[in-house]
PDB file of C-alpha atoms in Angstrom:
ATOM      1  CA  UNK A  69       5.742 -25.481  -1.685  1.00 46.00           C
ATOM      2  CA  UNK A  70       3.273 -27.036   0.615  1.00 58.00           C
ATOM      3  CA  UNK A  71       3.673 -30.687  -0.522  1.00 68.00           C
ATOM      4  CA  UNK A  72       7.607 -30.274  -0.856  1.00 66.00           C
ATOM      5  CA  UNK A  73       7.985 -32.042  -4.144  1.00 72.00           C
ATOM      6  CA  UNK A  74       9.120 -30.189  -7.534  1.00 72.00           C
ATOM      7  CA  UNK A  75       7.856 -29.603 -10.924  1.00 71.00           C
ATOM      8  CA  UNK A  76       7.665 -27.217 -13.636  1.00 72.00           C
ATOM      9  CA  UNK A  77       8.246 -23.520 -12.298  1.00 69.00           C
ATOM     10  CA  UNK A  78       5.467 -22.316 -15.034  1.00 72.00           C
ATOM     11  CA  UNK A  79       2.465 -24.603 -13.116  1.00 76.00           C
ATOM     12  CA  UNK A  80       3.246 -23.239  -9.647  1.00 84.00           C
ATOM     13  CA  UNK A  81       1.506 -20.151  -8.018  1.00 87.00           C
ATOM     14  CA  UNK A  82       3.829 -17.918  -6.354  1.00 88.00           C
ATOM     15  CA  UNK A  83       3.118 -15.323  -3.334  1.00 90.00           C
ATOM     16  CA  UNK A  84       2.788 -12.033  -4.089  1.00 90.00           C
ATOM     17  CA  UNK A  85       4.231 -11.312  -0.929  1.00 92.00           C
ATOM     18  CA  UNK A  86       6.304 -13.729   0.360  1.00 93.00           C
ATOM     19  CA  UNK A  87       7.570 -15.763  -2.922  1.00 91.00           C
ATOM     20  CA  UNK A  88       6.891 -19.070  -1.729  1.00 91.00           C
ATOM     21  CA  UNK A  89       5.407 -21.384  -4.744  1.00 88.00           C
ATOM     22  CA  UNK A  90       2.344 -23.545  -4.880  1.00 88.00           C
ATOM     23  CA  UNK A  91       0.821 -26.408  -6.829  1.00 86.00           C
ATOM     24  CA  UNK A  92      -2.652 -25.154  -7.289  1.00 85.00           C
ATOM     25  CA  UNK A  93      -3.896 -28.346  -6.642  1.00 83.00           C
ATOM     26  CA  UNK A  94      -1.751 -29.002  -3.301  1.00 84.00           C
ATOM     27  CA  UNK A  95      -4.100 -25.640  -1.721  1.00 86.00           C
ATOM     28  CA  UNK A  96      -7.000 -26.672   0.634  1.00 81.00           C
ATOM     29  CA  UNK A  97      -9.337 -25.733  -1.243  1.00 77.00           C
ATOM     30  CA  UNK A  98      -7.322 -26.559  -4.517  1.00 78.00           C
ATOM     31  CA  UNK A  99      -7.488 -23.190  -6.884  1.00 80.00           C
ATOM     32  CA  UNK A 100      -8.234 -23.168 -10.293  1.00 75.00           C
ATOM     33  CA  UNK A 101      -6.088 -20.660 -12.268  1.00 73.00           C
ATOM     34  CA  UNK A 102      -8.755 -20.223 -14.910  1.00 71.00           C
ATOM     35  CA  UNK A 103     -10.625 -18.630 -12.078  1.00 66.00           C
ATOM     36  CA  UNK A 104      -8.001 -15.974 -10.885  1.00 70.00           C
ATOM     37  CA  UNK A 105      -8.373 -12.483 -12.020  1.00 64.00           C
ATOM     38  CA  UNK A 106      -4.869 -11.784 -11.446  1.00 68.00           C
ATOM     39  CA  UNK A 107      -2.477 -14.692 -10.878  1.00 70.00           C
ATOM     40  CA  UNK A 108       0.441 -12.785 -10.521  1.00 75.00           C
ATOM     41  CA  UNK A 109      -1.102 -10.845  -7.253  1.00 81.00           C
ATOM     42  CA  UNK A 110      -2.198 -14.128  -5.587  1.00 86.00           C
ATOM     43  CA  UNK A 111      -1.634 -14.879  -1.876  1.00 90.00           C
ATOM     44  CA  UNK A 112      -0.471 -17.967  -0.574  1.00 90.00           C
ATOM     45  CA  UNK A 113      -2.667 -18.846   2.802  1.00 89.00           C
ATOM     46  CA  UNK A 114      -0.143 -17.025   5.223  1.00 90.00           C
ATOM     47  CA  UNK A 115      -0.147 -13.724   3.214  1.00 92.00           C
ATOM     48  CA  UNK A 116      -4.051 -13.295   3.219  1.00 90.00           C
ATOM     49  CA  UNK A 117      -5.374 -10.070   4.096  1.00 93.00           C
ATOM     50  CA  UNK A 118      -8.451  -8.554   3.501  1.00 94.00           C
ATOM     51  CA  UNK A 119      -8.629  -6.632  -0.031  1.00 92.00           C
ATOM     52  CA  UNK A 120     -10.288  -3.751   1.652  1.00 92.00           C
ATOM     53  CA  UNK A 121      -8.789  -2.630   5.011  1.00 94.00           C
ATOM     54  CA  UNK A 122      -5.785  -5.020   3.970  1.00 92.00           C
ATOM     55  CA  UNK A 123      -5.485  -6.541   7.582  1.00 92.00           C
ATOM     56  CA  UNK A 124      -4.887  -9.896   8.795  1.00 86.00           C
ATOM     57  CA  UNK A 125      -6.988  -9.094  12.027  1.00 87.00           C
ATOM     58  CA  UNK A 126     -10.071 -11.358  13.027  1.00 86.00           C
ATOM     59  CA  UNK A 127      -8.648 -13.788  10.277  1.00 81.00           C
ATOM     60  CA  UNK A 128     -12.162 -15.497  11.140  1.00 84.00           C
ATOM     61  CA  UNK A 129     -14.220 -13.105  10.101  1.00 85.00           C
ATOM     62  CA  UNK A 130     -12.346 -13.197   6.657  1.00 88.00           C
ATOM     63  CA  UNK A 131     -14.672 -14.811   3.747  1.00 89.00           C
ATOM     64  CA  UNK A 132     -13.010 -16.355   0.685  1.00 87.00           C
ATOM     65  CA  UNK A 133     -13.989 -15.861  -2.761  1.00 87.00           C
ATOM     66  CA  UNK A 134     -14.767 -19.240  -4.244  1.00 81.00           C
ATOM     67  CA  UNK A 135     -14.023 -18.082  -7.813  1.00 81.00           C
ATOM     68  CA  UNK A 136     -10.836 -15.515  -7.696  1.00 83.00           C
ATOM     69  CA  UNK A 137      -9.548 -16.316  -3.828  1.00 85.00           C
ATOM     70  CA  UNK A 138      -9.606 -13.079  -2.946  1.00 88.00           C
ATOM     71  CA  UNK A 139     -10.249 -12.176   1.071  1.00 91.00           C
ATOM     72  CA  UNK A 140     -12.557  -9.761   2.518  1.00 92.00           C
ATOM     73  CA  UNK A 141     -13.586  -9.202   6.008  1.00 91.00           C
ATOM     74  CA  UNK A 142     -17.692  -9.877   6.848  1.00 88.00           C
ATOM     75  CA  UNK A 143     -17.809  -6.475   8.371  1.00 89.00           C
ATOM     76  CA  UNK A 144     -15.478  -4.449   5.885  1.00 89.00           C
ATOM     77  CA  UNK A 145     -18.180  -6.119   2.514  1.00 84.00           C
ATOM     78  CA  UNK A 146     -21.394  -4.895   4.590  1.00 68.00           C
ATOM     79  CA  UNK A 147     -20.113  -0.879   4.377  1.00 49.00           C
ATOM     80  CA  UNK A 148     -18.465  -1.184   1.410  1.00 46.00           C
ATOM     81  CA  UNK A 149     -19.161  -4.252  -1.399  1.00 44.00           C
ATOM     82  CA  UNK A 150     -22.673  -5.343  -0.965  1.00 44.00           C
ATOM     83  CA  UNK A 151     -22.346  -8.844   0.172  1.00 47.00           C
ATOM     84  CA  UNK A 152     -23.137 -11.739  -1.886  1.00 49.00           C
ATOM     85  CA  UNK A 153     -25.250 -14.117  -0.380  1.00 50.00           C
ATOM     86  CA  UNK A 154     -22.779 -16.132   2.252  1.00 53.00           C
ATOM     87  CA  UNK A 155     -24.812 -18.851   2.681  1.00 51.00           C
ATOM     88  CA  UNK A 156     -25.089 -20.396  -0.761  1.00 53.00           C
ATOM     89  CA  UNK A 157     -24.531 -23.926  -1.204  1.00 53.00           C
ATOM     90  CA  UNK A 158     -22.213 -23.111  -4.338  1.00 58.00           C
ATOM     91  CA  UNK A 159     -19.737 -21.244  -2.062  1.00 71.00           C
ATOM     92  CA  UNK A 160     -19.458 -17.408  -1.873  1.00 79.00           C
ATOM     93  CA  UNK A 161     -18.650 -15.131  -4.346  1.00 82.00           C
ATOM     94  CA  UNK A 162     -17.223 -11.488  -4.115  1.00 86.00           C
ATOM     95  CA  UNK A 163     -18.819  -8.794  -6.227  1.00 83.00           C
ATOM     96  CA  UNK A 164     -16.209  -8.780  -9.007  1.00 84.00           C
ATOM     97  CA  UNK A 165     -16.903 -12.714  -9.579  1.00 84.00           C
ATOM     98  CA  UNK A 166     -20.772 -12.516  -9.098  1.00 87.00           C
ATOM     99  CA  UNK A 167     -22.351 -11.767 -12.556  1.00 89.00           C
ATOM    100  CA  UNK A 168     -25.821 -12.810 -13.654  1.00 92.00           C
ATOM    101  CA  UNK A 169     -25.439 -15.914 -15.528  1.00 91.00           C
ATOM    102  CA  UNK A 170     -28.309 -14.420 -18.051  1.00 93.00           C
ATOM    103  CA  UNK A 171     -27.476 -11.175 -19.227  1.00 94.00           C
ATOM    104  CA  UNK A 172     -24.115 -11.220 -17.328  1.00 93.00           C
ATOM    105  CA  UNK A 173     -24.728  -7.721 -15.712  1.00 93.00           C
ATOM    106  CA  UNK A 174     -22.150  -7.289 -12.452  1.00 90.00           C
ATOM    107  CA  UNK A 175     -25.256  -4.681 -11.054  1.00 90.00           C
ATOM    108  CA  UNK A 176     -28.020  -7.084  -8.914  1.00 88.00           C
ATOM    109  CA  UNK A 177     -30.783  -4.037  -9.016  1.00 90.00           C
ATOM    110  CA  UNK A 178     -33.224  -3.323  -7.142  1.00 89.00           C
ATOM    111  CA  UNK A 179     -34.025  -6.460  -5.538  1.00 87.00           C
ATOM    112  CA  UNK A 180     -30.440  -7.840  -5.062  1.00 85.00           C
ATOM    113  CA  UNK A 181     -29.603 -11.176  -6.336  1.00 83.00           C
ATOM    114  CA  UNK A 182     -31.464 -14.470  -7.043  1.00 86.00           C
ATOM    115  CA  UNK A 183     -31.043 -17.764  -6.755  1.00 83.00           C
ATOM    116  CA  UNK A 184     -28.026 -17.888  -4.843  1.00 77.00           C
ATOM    117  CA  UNK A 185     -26.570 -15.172  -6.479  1.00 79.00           C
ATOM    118  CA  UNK A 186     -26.921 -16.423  -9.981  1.00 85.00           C
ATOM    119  CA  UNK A 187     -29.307 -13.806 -11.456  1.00 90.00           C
ATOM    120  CA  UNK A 188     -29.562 -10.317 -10.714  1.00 91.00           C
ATOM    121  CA  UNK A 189     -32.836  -9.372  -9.981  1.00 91.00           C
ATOM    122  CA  UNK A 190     -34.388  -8.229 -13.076  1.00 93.00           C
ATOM    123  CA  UNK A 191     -33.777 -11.652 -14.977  1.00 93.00           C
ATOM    124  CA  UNK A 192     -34.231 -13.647 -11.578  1.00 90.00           C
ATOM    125  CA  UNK A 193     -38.130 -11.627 -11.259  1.00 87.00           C
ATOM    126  CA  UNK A 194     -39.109 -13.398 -14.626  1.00 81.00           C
ATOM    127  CA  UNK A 195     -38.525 -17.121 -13.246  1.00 73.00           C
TER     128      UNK A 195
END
């Protein structure tokens, strides 16, 4: 527990790895568990690795999903993800959070995504 107080075991977050236990909200950035795909393989900020080479080296190159706090390395998404946009005001999301808000497609197209990532690029082409 980062914040050392107790509570109901069913609202923390435990480590996958490690077993420590979290209050969502306690996390910098807090996590919203509506937003998890998996809860029960979450990592607590010391077990982070990158989901694709699972590494913990050049922990600053590692970008966050906003939505499912999931880790990737910048240079592991660019051969094999197809980054989101990582400069988005709304934070950055990794390719199994980023759906087009319109016809909810996972696929961007042709043209990648729009609007920071928000429509793929055959609904985004019509605005």
């Amino acid at each position: 527990m980062m914040c050392g107080s107790s509570g109901d075991p069913n609202s923390f977050l435990w480590c996958y790895d490690c077993g420590e236990a979290y209050h969502p909200y306690c996390l910098d950035p807090p996590v919203k568990l509506e937003n998890l795909l998996d809860y029960h393989n979450w990592r607590c900020p010391n077990c982070k690795h990158c989901e694709i080479c699972t590494t913990t080296d050049q922990d600053n190159k590692l970008l966050v999903c906003d939505k499912c706090d999931r880790c990737f390395h910048t240079f592991c998404l660019e051969t094999n993800v197809g980054k989101s946009d990582t400069n988005s005001s709304e934070g950055w999301r990794c390719s199994d959070c980023t759906v087009c808000l319109k016809c909810k497609s996972k696929d961007p197209g042709a043209g990648g995504w729009k609007f920071s990532c928000t429509l793929c690029s055959p609904c985004g082409d019509v605005y």
